[in-house]
Each structure stands twice: as C-alpha cells, then as structure tokens.
Amino acid sequence: MLKVYNTLTRKLEEFHPIHEKENRVYMFVCGPTVYDSPHVGHARSYVAYDVIAKYLRYKGWSLFYVQNITDIDDKIIRRAQETGKTWKEIAREYEEEYHRAMKRLFVDSVNLYARATEHIPEIIDQIKRLMEKGYAYETEDGVYFDITKFPEYGKLSGQRLEDLMAGARVEVNENKRHPYDFALWKKAKPGEPTWESPWGPGRPGWHIEDTAISERYLGQQYDLHGGGMDLIFPHHECEIAQMEAISGKKPFVRYWLHNGFLEVNGEKMSKSLKNFWTIEDVLKKVRPEALRYFLLSTHYRSPINFSDENLEQAQKAWEGLAKTVRKLKKLAKDGKEGEPREQVVEALEDIRKRWEDAMDDDFNTPKALAVLHDWATLVNREVVESGLKEEAGMALEILEKWDTVLTLFRSILESDGGVSEELVEGLMRIIITVRQKLREQKLYEISDWIRAELGNLGIQLNDRGKETTWEMT
Ligand SMILES: [Zn+2]
C-alpha cells in the first residue's frame, strides 16, 4: 500500500485518489519561472516529481500530470529590460532551455506544460468569481484577495490568521487592506507588457495562474500538488484560499507534497555566493544518469548536499551498476540454456518486493537504490556466475520495470550495441576539452587541424568565448 506524506495533515497517509474507482490520478507541480538557465535546484525538484509520477504509473494508476510555466513576472520583465529583448523572447528562450535540460535528465512524465500567458481568460474568470463572492477588491494598482474573508488562511503552513495579522510588519502598500492580502491582478505600469481585463490593462499575479490552470485541466479538486518547501507559504497557501473560496469545496488538493532544499557544500546556493550550478555546468562534469542517481540518493523531503565529491561518488556508484546491467543484458541474450535455480528465483522475488516496499514508503528512493545495489550483488554473485540465460532474463525484467520509474539505465537498456547518441556526445565532450587545453597553450595549429578534420566528418564546432558547442552540418 502506497503511503504519502501530506504537508496539509503533517501525516503519512494511505494514498486514495478522488477518482479511485476510475483508476485516475491528477497531479500538478509548480513549474519554473523562465527568466534564467535552469539550475541544480530545479533538477532536484523536477527529478523528484518525475519519479513520483512514474511510480504512480508503475502502480497502475492512470495519471494526468500538469506543470505550469510562469512566463510573465517581475524577474522576466527585469531581464528583458536589462538585455534589450522583449519579455516574450526571454521567456521562450529560457523555457526552451528548461525543456532541453529536462530531456537530458530523462524527465519526461509531464502530460501538459501550460503557460500562464496562454490562460489569461481563465485567470480573469477566476478573479471575477472571487470579486462576485466578496473575496477580492479592486484598488488603484490592482485587484487583491482579502485574506480576512478566508479564516483558514495559514492552514497549510500551520499558522493561524490572527497570529499572522498580529505579527505583520507595518504596511508599505497603502492600497491593500491587510498586509497579507495578495495580488490577483496587477494594473499596468509604464513599459510593462499588459493584457486587457475588466480592471483595465495589466497582468496576473503569480498565485492565480496555478489555480486557473489547474481548474481547467484537473478540476476544482484534485489529488496531488507538488513544489519546493519554500512554496508552502505564501504561494500554496494563496492557492488554497483562491480555489476553496471559489468552489466552496474542501480540500482543494488531497495530498500536498514538498521537496527539501538543495545546498552546495552546506550553504544555500546563490549567484552572489559564487556556488551556483546550472544543470548544463553539472552535465559537463558527469553524465545525466549520474546526476539523476545523485539526486535520488536522498529522500525527496530531505535537504540534499551538492558537492563535487558527492557527485563523483554518485558517478562511480552508477558506473558500477551500469557495468552489471550491460553484463546481464548480454547474458540474457547469449547465456547458457538451463532451468533457473529456485533459490535465485526466490531471492529475486524478495528483492522485487523490498524495492516496492521502499517506494511505497513515501517514495523512498534512497532505500530503493540500496535494494538496487542488493540486486546487483545477487546478479554478480549468482546469475553472472551461473551464466544461465533464463535467470539473466528474469533479473533483467525486474530491472527494466524499475527503470520505468528511476530512468537510470535507459541508454543501456535501449541500446542495440551499436554507436549511441550518448557515446557520440561523450566523445565530442572529450575532443572539445582537449582542443580547449591546446588553445589555452596557444597550440593553434593542432587545434585548427581538429576543427578541420571534424568539419570533414560533417561536425561543426562553434566557439563563443570560452564555450564551444558542436552540431552536425
Ligand atoms: Zn506555483
């Protein structure tokens, strides 16, 4: 039985979706604000929910998983002003980079990505209903949600509205009635992108985009909502207020899931501390599977410590497992004929069960990875030793099923033994690094020769400052 830790009740609960009889599960996860390159904090969060989504499908649920893309907000506007680009150019550019990074990390479980700016009618419609019901009011600079009309505000983060109000700082925005009232609609300021609305031109607040999108695709109540712990308050609190005020139905979301932070060498990751890692930076050092393995080696609710050392360890652990998988794959094809031995069949069945128990325990991936290592030990000690084709086939089948969730060995499992895209990528990375070192030592003749030879093979190198990328021409 799958158990899920629910932030709303602060308990581990048995998982029973709203449409249990129809076998359907609906999930929403807060997507990125696309104003910069995706970093390892994003990887942490989205790999975690990718595995959660895939495990729900593994258990037989028909899951519909939606993620929003925040493609308009202060940071995007600021970035546009700084670079001389339009908000749309910035948003689309970084959204594309986000999708590229997710694809490399094998994050492919999301059914629908929904952009905020493509749901303005739904957003306006929700604000209108909040106004009609008396939960929202208009001011000179926007439309706000009146939190005193929703006494349960604070229930997700375990705070009481009175305490929040009492502890509030002196109000800076004189337009608002209460300090914790939040913007549903922001009226246009000079130079900002705008959309038409009953309250004049402007743009949506951040919290309303999620409920507008989720109401459209998942309904007024659904099963799972995920995001980083930093989103519990006020973001998710505001979502609850908006949707429960509109629908009158509780709870808006049955299970609230929150992932822990990512720290770098024990410190918060930030650009000013110069310990900032984009996903691309990391993937120059290790393969995507190793990063995935590293992220899954900590439980999704716990903080994770990112460091070169931990990353290298993960790469080593992954390589060890990968070796076993390759051997096993070969054996399953060319192994010896013969009946599988009963003790091996039993041991495999026991391991399979333990893996599911681990995942049923609030998606405990570190435990599941430990079981994966037990599996590898058994395979090496028994199956490789016996060389029996049928035993190898059974062990491989278990791994293939697990890998629909973990997605750590897809490149090996799907490879036909020929040259893979992965291998080419890896070799190109080596060539480019060697060429960079040559250039640093001013050995231009040989570095130009490399460029020319690659050109003959139809591979073009593009040097942009210190970065070199490649493409097939
Ligand atoms: Zn959100």
Tab-separated table of C-alpha atoms and ligand atoms in Angstrom:
chain	number	residue	atom	x	y	z
A	1	MET	CA	0.000	0.000	0.000
A	2	LEU	CA	1.435	3.353	-1.048
A	3	LYS	CA	1.818	5.894	1.742
A	4	VAL	CA	2.367	9.583	1.103
A	5	TYR	CA	3.447	12.306	3.495
A	6	ASN	CA	0.895	15.099	3.333
A	7	THR	CA	2.064	18.594	4.329
A	8	LEU	CA	-1.541	19.615	4.999
A	9	THR	CA	-2.154	16.980	7.685
A	10	ARG	CA	1.534	16.524	8.650
A	11	LYS	CA	0.976	12.784	8.473
A	12	LEU	CA	1.952	9.786	6.432
A	13	GLU	CA	-1.323	8.765	4.783
A	14	GLU	CA	-2.519	5.868	2.680
A	15	PHE	CA	-2.914	7.002	-0.883
A	16	HIS	CA	-6.537	7.112	-2.046
A	17	PRO	CA	-7.151	9.416	-5.009
A	18	ILE	CA	-10.504	11.139	-5.532
A	19	HIS	CA	-11.302	9.048	-8.618
A	20	GLU	CA	-10.029	5.811	-7.119
A	21	LYS	CA	-12.751	3.695	-8.736
A	22	GLU	CA	-11.975	5.070	-12.181
A	23	ASN	CA	-8.294	4.482	-11.502
A	24	ARG	CA	-7.448	8.105	-12.297
A	25	VAL	CA	-4.971	10.375	-10.520
A	26	TYR	CA	-4.465	14.089	-11.132
A	27	MET	CA	-1.252	15.890	-10.233
A	28	PHE	CA	0.044	19.451	-10.508
A	29	VAL	CA	3.574	20.677	-9.838
A	30	CYS	CA	4.695	24.307	-9.829
A	31	GLY	CA	6.804	24.807	-12.920
A	32	PRO	CA	9.695	27.217	-13.421
A	33	THR	CA	9.695	30.975	-13.861
A	34	VAL	CA	11.572	31.194	-17.115
A	35	TYR	CA	13.990	34.114	-16.758
A	36	ASP	CA	17.331	32.306	-16.392
A	37	SER	CA	19.089	28.987	-17.034
A	38	PRO	CA	17.749	26.033	-15.056
A	39	HIS	CA	19.981	25.118	-12.099
A	40	VAL	CA	20.520	22.027	-9.973
A	41	GLY	CA	17.789	23.174	-7.577
A	42	HIS	CA	15.345	22.778	-10.465
A	43	ALA	CA	16.842	19.394	-11.284
A	44	ARG	CA	16.311	18.322	-7.678
A	45	SER	CA	12.676	19.220	-7.657
A	46	TYR	CA	11.657	18.038	-11.115
A	47	VAL	CA	13.559	14.746	-10.981
A	48	ALA	CA	11.818	14.026	-7.659
A	49	TYR	CA	8.330	14.612	-9.109
A	50	ASP	CA	9.286	12.744	-12.268
A	51	VAL	CA	9.999	9.652	-10.183
A	52	ILE	CA	6.831	10.155	-8.137
A	53	ALA	CA	4.739	10.414	-11.321
A	54	LYS	CA	6.396	7.376	-12.840
A	55	TYR	CA	5.913	5.316	-9.689
A	56	LEU	CA	2.203	6.144	-9.624
A	57	ARG	CA	2.002	4.830	-13.188
A	58	TYR	CA	4.074	1.780	-12.204
A	59	LYS	CA	1.405	1.066	-9.575
A	60	GLY	CA	-1.187	1.027	-12.311
A	61	TRP	CA	-2.783	4.447	-11.874
A	62	SER	CA	-3.716	6.399	-14.936
A	63	LEU	CA	-2.016	9.677	-14.046
A	64	PHE	CA	-2.522	13.081	-15.625
A	65	TYR	CA	0.352	15.383	-14.662
A	66	VAL	CA	0.333	19.135	-15.365
A	67	GLN	CA	3.071	21.700	-14.846
A	68	ASN	CA	2.664	25.431	-15.347
A	69	ILE	CA	5.258	27.684	-16.933
A	70	THR	CA	5.406	31.138	-15.367
A	71	ASP	CA	6.207	33.149	-18.477
A	72	ILE	CA	5.343	36.604	-17.167
A	73	ASP	CA	6.559	38.106	-13.895
A	74	ASP	CA	8.810	40.825	-12.425
A	75	LYS	CA	12.036	38.889	-12.981
A	76	ILE	CA	11.240	38.241	-16.645
A	77	ILE	CA	10.391	41.906	-17.198
A	78	ARG	CA	13.610	42.993	-15.461
A	79	ARG	CA	15.688	40.581	-17.528
A	80	ALA	CA	14.065	41.900	-20.698
A	81	GLN	CA	14.874	45.480	-19.734
A	82	GLU	CA	18.477	44.546	-18.935
A	83	THR	CA	19.063	42.740	-22.220
A	84	GLY	CA	17.002	44.867	-24.581
A	85	LYS	CA	14.924	41.858	-25.535
A	86	THR	CA	11.158	41.523	-25.216
A	87	TRP	CA	9.597	39.620	-22.314
A	88	LYS	CA	8.467	37.025	-24.812
A	89	GLU	CA	11.920	36.466	-26.251
A	90	ILE	CA	13.331	35.971	-22.740
A	91	ALA	CA	10.524	33.683	-21.640
A	92	ARG	CA	10.592	31.465	-24.739
A	93	GLU	CA	14.377	31.253	-24.794
A	94	TYR	CA	14.623	30.044	-21.189
A	95	GLU	CA	11.586	27.825	-21.480
A	96	GLU	CA	13.272	26.048	-24.350
A	97	GLU	CA	16.451	25.711	-22.301
A	98	TYR	CA	14.393	24.271	-19.455
A	99	HIS	CA	12.809	21.642	-21.705
A	100	ARG	CA	16.209	20.750	-23.153
A	101	ALA	CA	17.687	20.275	-19.677
A	102	MET	CA	14.719	18.173	-18.542
A	103	LYS	CA	15.004	15.978	-21.618
A	104	ARG	CA	18.682	15.336	-20.901
A	105	LEU	CA	17.771	14.350	-17.328
A	106	PHE	CA	15.127	11.907	-18.612
A	107	VAL	CA	12.333	13.962	-17.050
A	108	ASP	CA	9.543	13.025	-19.429
A	109	SER	CA	6.486	12.247	-17.306
A	110	VAL	CA	4.623	15.575	-17.606
A	111	ASN	CA	1.492	15.311	-19.760
A	112	LEU	CA	0.940	19.011	-20.201
A	113	TYR	CA	3.004	22.174	-19.785
A	114	ALA	CA	0.706	25.201	-19.516
A	115	ARG	CA	1.960	28.770	-19.971
A	116	ALA	CA	0.440	31.448	-17.767
A	117	THR	CA	0.064	33.917	-20.634
A	118	GLU	CA	-1.977	31.417	-22.606
A	119	HIS	CA	-4.536	31.190	-19.796
A	120	ILE	CA	-5.432	34.843	-19.271
A	121	PRO	CA	-9.202	34.257	-19.890
A	122	GLU	CA	-9.242	31.520	-17.210
A	123	ILE	CA	-7.350	33.795	-14.820
A	124	ILE	CA	-9.739	36.714	-15.377
A	125	ASP	CA	-12.692	34.402	-14.925
A	126	GLN	CA	-11.403	33.228	-11.536
A	127	ILE	CA	-10.772	36.797	-10.351
A	128	LYS	CA	-14.276	37.800	-11.450
A	129	ARG	CA	-15.804	34.978	-9.399
A	130	LEU	CA	-13.702	35.972	-6.374
A	131	MET	CA	-14.960	39.561	-6.753
A	132	GLU	CA	-18.582	38.432	-7.063
A	133	LYS	CA	-18.284	36.316	-3.923
A	134	GLY	CA	-16.740	39.198	-1.997
A	135	TYR	CA	-13.277	37.696	-1.531
A	136	ALA	CA	-11.490	40.248	-3.697
A	137	TYR	CA	-11.367	44.025	-4.003
A	138	GLU	CA	-10.022	46.493	-6.524
A	139	THR	CA	-7.564	49.263	-5.704
A	140	GLU	CA	-5.653	51.870	-7.642
A	141	ASP	CA	-2.881	49.445	-8.559
A	142	GLY	CA	-4.631	46.104	-8.832
A	143	VAL	CA	-7.058	43.508	-7.537
A	144	TYR	CA	-6.328	41.829	-4.189
A	145	PHE	CA	-7.553	38.824	-2.243
A	146	ASP	CA	-8.869	39.806	1.195
A	147	ILE	CA	-7.432	37.129	3.482
A	148	THR	CA	-9.685	38.069	6.415
A	149	LYS	CA	-12.558	36.639	4.330
A	150	PHE	CA	-10.843	33.260	4.362
A	151	PRO	CA	-10.246	32.430	8.041
A	152	GLU	CA	-8.448	29.171	7.198
A	153	TYR	CA	-5.610	31.078	5.555
A	154	GLY	CA	-2.459	29.582	7.105
A	155	LYS	CA	-3.692	26.009	7.466
A	156	LEU	CA	-1.108	24.509	5.110
A	157	SER	CA	1.863	26.097	6.837
A	158	GLY	CA	0.346	25.579	10.293
A	159	GLN	CA	-0.160	29.256	11.135
A	160	ARG	CA	-3.229	30.994	12.466
A	161	LEU	CA	-4.595	34.017	10.672
A	162	GLU	CA	-4.752	36.063	13.931
A	163	ASP	CA	-1.086	35.350	14.624
A	164	LEU	CA	-0.111	36.252	11.103
A	165	MET	CA	-2.014	39.520	11.324
A	166	ALA	CA	-0.571	40.340	14.740
A	167	GLY	CA	2.983	39.668	13.583
A	168	ALA	CA	2.680	41.600	10.339
A	169	ARG	CA	5.028	44.483	9.713
A	170	VAL	CA	3.713	47.996	9.121
A	171	GLU	CA	2.054	48.067	5.769
A	172	VAL	CA	4.051	49.524	2.901
A	173	ASN	CA	1.412	49.239	0.226
A	174	GLU	CA	-1.358	51.584	1.357
A	175	ASN	CA	-3.597	50.238	-1.355
A	176	LYS	CA	-4.083	46.932	0.421
A	177	ARG	CA	-6.483	46.426	3.290
A	178	HIS	CA	-4.304	43.896	5.137
A	179	PRO	CA	-0.586	43.190	4.956
A	180	TYR	CA	-1.020	39.580	3.783
A	181	ASP	CA	-3.576	40.369	1.083
A	182	PHE	CA	-2.069	39.252	-2.197
A	183	ALA	CA	-2.355	40.479	-5.769
A	184	LEU	CA	-4.645	38.663	-8.167
A	185	TRP	CA	-4.235	41.246	-10.926
A	186	LYS	CA	-1.540	43.902	-11.276
A	187	LYS	CA	-2.542	47.034	-13.142
A	188	ALA	CA	-0.211	48.189	-15.899
A	189	LYS	CA	2.893	50.204	-15.101
A	190	PRO	CA	4.666	52.141	-17.854
A	191	GLY	CA	6.757	49.947	-20.119
A	192	GLU	CA	5.280	46.656	-18.899
A	193	PRO	CA	3.519	44.060	-21.036
A	194	THR	CA	-0.235	44.048	-20.484
A	195	TRP	CA	-3.419	42.143	-21.189
A	196	GLU	CA	-6.952	43.555	-21.239
A	197	SER	CA	-9.189	42.906	-18.244
A	198	PRO	CA	-12.368	44.274	-16.599
A	199	TRP	CA	-9.997	46.227	-14.298
A	200	GLY	CA	-8.051	47.765	-17.146
A	201	PRO	CA	-4.825	46.596	-18.783
A	202	GLY	CA	-2.438	44.676	-16.574
A	203	ARG	CA	-1.036	41.231	-15.820
A	204	PRO	CA	-1.905	38.372	-13.494
A	205	GLY	CA	-0.478	37.821	-10.022
A	206	TRP	CA	1.615	34.708	-9.560
A	207	HIS	CA	-0.679	32.570	-7.361
A	208	ILE	CA	-3.757	32.831	-9.555
A	209	GLU	CA	-2.111	31.305	-12.611
A	210	ASP	CA	-1.781	27.929	-10.887
A	211	THR	CA	-5.407	27.639	-9.815
A	212	ALA	CA	-6.684	28.952	-13.174
A	213	ILE	CA	-4.630	26.316	-14.989
A	214	SER	CA	-5.402	23.500	-12.555
A	215	GLU	CA	-9.142	24.217	-12.540
A	216	ARG	CA	-9.220	23.974	-16.300
A	217	TYR	CA	-7.295	20.707	-16.642
A	218	LEU	CA	-7.690	18.947	-13.286
A	219	GLY	CA	-10.944	20.295	-11.872
A	220	GLN	CA	-11.755	22.193	-8.682
A	221	GLN	CA	-10.388	19.392	-6.526
A	222	TYR	CA	-7.559	17.045	-7.368
A	223	ASP	CA	-5.131	14.588	-5.830
A	224	LEU	CA	-1.530	15.774	-5.646
A	225	HIS	CA	0.189	19.141	-5.702
A	226	GLY	CA	3.977	19.345	-5.505
A	227	GLY	CA	6.620	22.021	-5.195
A	228	GLY	CA	9.611	23.130	-3.163
A	229	MET	CA	9.226	23.675	0.585
A	230	ASP	CA	9.793	27.392	0.055
A	231	LEU	CA	6.474	27.492	-1.810
A	232	ILE	CA	4.328	26.347	1.127
A	233	PHE	CA	3.995	29.909	2.343
A	234	PRO	CA	2.653	32.049	0.920
A	235	HIS	CA	2.309	30.579	-2.602
A	236	HIS	CA	0.415	27.376	-1.870
A	237	GLU	CA	-1.481	28.955	0.992
A	238	CYS	CA	-2.780	31.523	-1.509
A	239	GLU	CA	-3.716	28.818	-3.994
A	240	ILE	CA	-5.836	27.098	-1.349
A	241	ALA	CA	-7.548	30.376	-0.435
A	242	GLN	CA	-8.353	31.162	-4.069
A	243	MET	CA	-9.717	27.793	-5.100
A	244	GLU	CA	-11.602	26.906	-1.916
A	245	ALA	CA	-13.169	30.382	-1.905
A	246	ILE	CA	-14.354	29.933	-5.478
A	247	SER	CA	-15.585	26.338	-5.280
A	248	GLY	CA	-16.621	26.076	-1.633
A	249	LYS	CA	-15.179	22.544	-1.789
A	250	LYS	CA	-12.544	21.269	0.646
A	251	PRO	CA	-9.863	20.202	0.389
A	252	PHE	CA	-8.765	21.794	-2.863
A	253	VAL	CA	-5.882	19.305	-3.033
A	254	ARG	CA	-5.896	15.981	-1.219
A	255	TYR	CA	-2.123	15.484	-0.818
A	256	TRP	CA	0.392	18.345	-0.664
A	257	LEU	CA	3.951	17.205	-1.424
A	258	HIS	CA	7.008	19.361	-0.784
A	259	ASN	CA	10.611	18.662	-1.623
A	260	GLY	CA	13.566	19.754	0.503
A	261	PHE	CA	16.188	22.322	-0.404
A	262	LEU	CA	19.411	21.833	-2.230
A	263	GLU	CA	22.545	23.183	-0.618
A	264	VAL	CA	26.042	23.480	-2.036
A	265	ASN	CA	28.738	22.426	0.415
A	266	GLY	CA	26.340	23.143	3.253
A	267	GLU	CA	25.414	26.651	2.043
A	268	LYS	CA	22.377	27.946	0.234
A	269	MET	CA	23.082	28.051	-3.493
A	270	SER	CA	23.150	31.592	-4.813
A	271	LYS	CA	24.796	33.574	-7.557
A	272	SER	CA	26.253	36.062	-5.086
A	273	LEU	CA	27.994	33.276	-3.150
A	274	LYS	CA	29.501	32.033	-6.419
A	275	ASN	CA	28.401	28.486	-5.692
A	276	PHE	CA	25.780	28.475	-8.383
A	277	TRP	CA	25.454	25.434	-10.647
A	278	THR	CA	23.337	25.349	-13.761
A	279	ILE	CA	22.272	21.915	-14.986
A	280	GLU	CA	24.492	22.438	-18.008
A	281	ASP	CA	27.530	23.090	-15.758
A	282	VAL	CA	26.963	19.795	-13.977
A	283	LEU	CA	26.445	17.830	-17.173
A	284	LYS	CA	29.856	18.954	-18.373
A	285	LYS	CA	31.299	17.002	-15.437
A	286	VAL	CA	29.121	13.914	-15.153
A	287	ARG	CA	26.608	12.032	-17.226
A	288	PRO	CA	22.937	12.887	-16.790
A	289	GLU	CA	22.248	9.488	-15.233
A	290	ALA	CA	24.853	10.156	-12.546
A	291	LEU	CA	23.198	13.441	-11.629
A	292	ARG	CA	19.846	11.685	-11.505
A	293	TYR	CA	21.316	8.952	-9.335
A	294	PHE	CA	22.837	11.559	-7.030
A	295	LEU	CA	19.525	13.403	-6.641
A	296	LEU	CA	17.617	10.191	-5.933
A	297	SER	CA	20.099	9.051	-3.303
A	298	THR	CA	18.441	11.462	-0.853
A	299	HIS	CA	14.762	11.295	0.096
A	300	TYR	CA	12.802	13.996	-1.722
A	301	ARG	CA	11.715	15.668	1.533
A	302	SER	CA	15.230	15.875	2.989
A	303	PRO	CA	17.765	18.581	2.213
A	304	ILE	CA	20.363	17.470	-0.269
A	305	ASN	CA	24.010	18.493	-0.182
A	306	PHE	CA	25.528	19.118	-3.552
A	307	SER	CA	29.299	18.954	-3.884
A	308	ASP	CA	31.888	17.810	-6.402
A	309	GLU	CA	32.769	14.938	-4.128
A	310	ASN	CA	29.195	13.696	-3.714
A	311	LEU	CA	28.658	13.988	-7.433
A	312	GLU	CA	31.770	11.956	-8.217
A	313	GLN	CA	30.710	9.287	-5.752
A	314	ALA	CA	27.345	9.079	-7.466
A	315	GLN	CA	29.019	8.743	-10.840
A	316	LYS	CA	31.133	5.855	-9.527
A	317	ALA	CA	28.148	4.107	-7.989
A	318	TRP	CA	26.196	4.496	-11.217
A	319	GLU	CA	29.068	3.167	-13.323
A	320	GLY	CA	29.293	0.063	-11.135
A	321	LEU	CA	25.600	-0.630	-11.599
A	322	ALA	CA	25.780	0.119	-15.313
A	323	LYS	CA	28.508	-2.470	-15.739
A	324	THR	CA	26.285	-5.108	-14.154
A	325	VAL	CA	23.340	-4.120	-16.347
A	326	ARG	CA	25.457	-4.415	-19.510
A	327	LYS	CA	26.742	-7.855	-18.487
A	328	LEU	CA	23.259	-9.024	-17.671
A	329	LYS	CA	21.856	-7.807	-20.945
A	330	LYS	CA	24.443	-9.797	-22.825
A	331	LEU	CA	23.746	-12.908	-20.758
A	332	ALA	CA	20.007	-12.640	-21.293
A	333	LYS	CA	20.760	-12.939	-24.993
A	334	ASP	CA	23.665	-15.351	-25.213
A	335	GLY	CA	23.626	-17.145	-21.832
A	336	LYS	CA	23.530	-20.885	-21.244
A	337	GLU	CA	20.321	-22.883	-21.523
A	338	GLY	CA	19.002	-24.486	-18.340
A	339	GLU	CA	16.346	-24.278	-15.640
A	340	PRO	CA	16.611	-21.237	-13.339
A	341	ARG	CA	17.536	-22.249	-9.798
A	342	GLU	CA	14.843	-21.983	-7.182
A	343	GLN	CA	16.967	-20.031	-4.662
A	344	VAL	CA	17.748	-17.409	-7.285
A	345	VAL	CA	14.093	-17.067	-8.305
A	346	GLU	CA	13.130	-16.643	-4.653
A	347	ALA	CA	15.885	-14.153	-3.932
A	348	LEU	CA	14.867	-12.069	-6.946
A	349	GLU	CA	11.235	-12.101	-5.876
A	350	ASP	CA	12.246	-10.997	-2.368
A	351	ILE	CA	14.297	-8.127	-3.789
A	352	ARG	CA	11.472	-7.042	-6.078
A	353	LYS	CA	9.130	-6.911	-3.110
A	354	ARG	CA	11.588	-4.959	-0.973
A	355	TRP	CA	12.015	-2.393	-3.740
A	356	GLU	CA	8.267	-1.825	-3.896
A	357	ASP	CA	8.061	-1.586	-0.101
A	358	ALA	CA	10.708	1.141	-0.226
A	359	MET	CA	8.881	3.110	-2.903
A	360	ASP	CA	5.533	2.593	-1.157
A	361	ASP	CA	7.080	4.275	1.878
A	362	ASP	CA	6.580	7.852	0.648
A	363	PHE	CA	8.689	7.267	-2.479
A	364	ASN	CA	11.803	6.375	-0.515
A	365	THR	CA	14.345	6.412	-3.337
A	366	PRO	CA	17.487	6.073	-1.168
A	367	LYS	CA	16.069	2.801	0.171
A	368	ALA	CA	15.082	1.753	-3.348
A	369	LEU	CA	18.625	2.450	-4.561
A	370	ALA	CA	20.018	0.348	-1.709
A	371	VAL	CA	17.790	-2.512	-2.897
A	372	LEU	CA	19.074	-1.914	-6.423
A	373	HIS	CA	22.599	-2.497	-5.112
A	374	ASP	CA	21.448	-5.716	-3.427
A	375	TRP	CA	20.031	-6.763	-6.771
A	376	ALA	CA	23.389	-6.047	-8.446
A	377	THR	CA	25.219	-8.075	-5.783
A	378	LEU	CA	22.889	-11.016	-6.339
A	379	VAL	CA	23.247	-10.745	-10.101
A	380	ASN	CA	27.040	-10.683	-9.928
A	381	ARG	CA	27.310	-13.444	-7.344
A	382	GLU	CA	24.717	-15.839	-8.734
A	383	VAL	CA	23.467	-15.018	-12.210
A	384	VAL	CA	26.737	-13.968	-13.845
A	385	GLU	CA	28.406	-16.885	-12.100
A	386	SER	CA	25.896	-19.478	-13.398
A	387	GLY	CA	25.690	-17.873	-16.827
A	388	LEU	CA	22.082	-19.066	-17.160
A	389	LYS	CA	20.141	-17.209	-19.817
A	390	GLU	CA	16.796	-17.626	-18.148
A	391	GLU	CA	17.984	-16.354	-14.762
A	392	ALA	CA	19.526	-13.364	-16.505
A	393	GLY	CA	16.244	-12.705	-18.295
A	394	MET	CA	14.329	-12.717	-15.010
A	395	ALA	CA	16.770	-10.355	-13.295
A	396	LEU	CA	16.737	-8.062	-16.310
A	397	GLU	CA	12.958	-7.963	-16.432
A	398	ILE	CA	12.842	-6.711	-12.842
A	399	LEU	CA	15.355	-4.001	-13.583
A	400	GLU	CA	13.500	-2.912	-16.721
A	401	LYS	CA	10.323	-2.467	-14.728
A	402	TRP	CA	12.136	-0.446	-12.033
A	403	ASP	CA	13.741	1.655	-14.693
A	404	THR	CA	10.371	2.843	-15.967
A	405	VAL	CA	10.442	4.738	-12.634
A	406	LEU	CA	14.086	5.523	-11.888
A	407	THR	CA	15.145	6.001	-15.532
A	408	LEU	CA	18.820	5.459	-14.786
A	409	PHE	CA	19.736	2.886	-17.429
A	410	ARG	CA	17.610	3.745	-20.415
A	411	SER	CA	20.598	4.423	-22.645
A	412	ILE	CA	21.916	0.921	-21.898
A	413	LEU	CA	18.600	-0.913	-21.960
A	414	GLU	CA	17.569	0.607	-25.273
A	415	SER	CA	20.958	0.379	-26.940
A	416	ASP	CA	21.304	-2.261	-29.652
A	417	GLY	CA	25.049	-2.466	-29.064
A	418	GLY	CA	25.753	-0.011	-31.887
A	419	VAL	CA	27.004	3.554	-31.563
A	420	SER	CA	24.585	5.552	-29.436
A	421	GLU	CA	23.914	9.263	-29.357
A	422	GLU	CA	25.229	9.195	-25.772
A	423	LEU	CA	28.545	7.762	-26.875
A	424	VAL	CA	28.952	10.391	-29.591
A	425	GLU	CA	28.088	13.135	-27.076
A	426	GLY	CA	30.682	11.756	-24.673
A	427	LEU	CA	33.409	11.523	-27.298
A	428	MET	CA	32.681	15.036	-28.514
A	429	ARG	CA	32.970	16.298	-24.957
A	430	ILE	CA	36.444	14.761	-24.732
A	431	ILE	CA	37.569	16.184	-28.076
A	432	ILE	CA	36.301	19.670	-27.230
A	433	THR	CA	38.044	19.647	-23.836
A	434	VAL	CA	41.330	18.518	-25.354
A	435	ARG	CA	41.063	21.216	-28.027
A	436	GLN	CA	40.385	23.846	-25.360
A	437	LYS	CA	43.517	22.826	-23.471
A	438	LEU	CA	45.526	23.078	-26.696
A	439	ARG	CA	44.186	26.563	-27.343
A	440	GLU	CA	44.985	27.636	-23.805
A	441	GLN	CA	48.575	26.645	-24.555
A	442	LYS	CA	48.381	28.554	-27.833
A	443	LEU	CA	48.811	25.387	-29.893
A	444	TYR	CA	46.567	26.746	-32.602
A	445	GLU	CA	47.907	24.704	-35.457
A	446	ILE	CA	46.804	21.404	-33.978
A	447	SER	CA	43.543	22.811	-32.574
A	448	ASP	CA	42.677	24.157	-36.023
A	449	TRP	CA	43.523	20.793	-37.501
A	450	ILE	CA	40.988	19.176	-35.132
A	451	ARG	CA	38.354	21.676	-36.231
A	452	ALA	CA	39.084	20.995	-39.923
A	453	GLU	CA	39.047	17.212	-39.523
A	454	LEU	CA	35.746	17.320	-37.656
A	455	GLY	CA	34.435	19.585	-40.403
A	456	ASN	CA	35.303	16.865	-42.921
A	457	LEU	CA	33.148	14.460	-40.897
A	458	GLY	CA	30.244	16.919	-41.025
A	459	ILE	CA	30.711	18.168	-37.459
A	460	GLN	CA	30.921	21.914	-36.996
A	461	LEU	CA	32.443	23.491	-33.877
A	462	ASN	CA	31.123	26.847	-32.708
A	463	ASP	CA	33.428	28.875	-30.448
A	464	ARG	CA	31.695	31.503	-28.386
A	465	GLY	CA	34.128	32.999	-25.906
A	466	LYS	CA	35.315	30.117	-23.730
A	467	GLU	CA	32.353	27.915	-24.684
A	468	THR	CA	32.470	25.523	-27.587
A	469	THR	CA	29.410	23.715	-28.863
A	470	TRP	CA	29.081	21.353	-31.803
A	471	GLU	CA	26.488	20.483	-34.374
A	472	MET	CA	26.085	18.212	-37.364
A	473	THR	CA	26.002	20.153	-40.610
B	1	ZN	ZN	3.042	27.523	-8.391
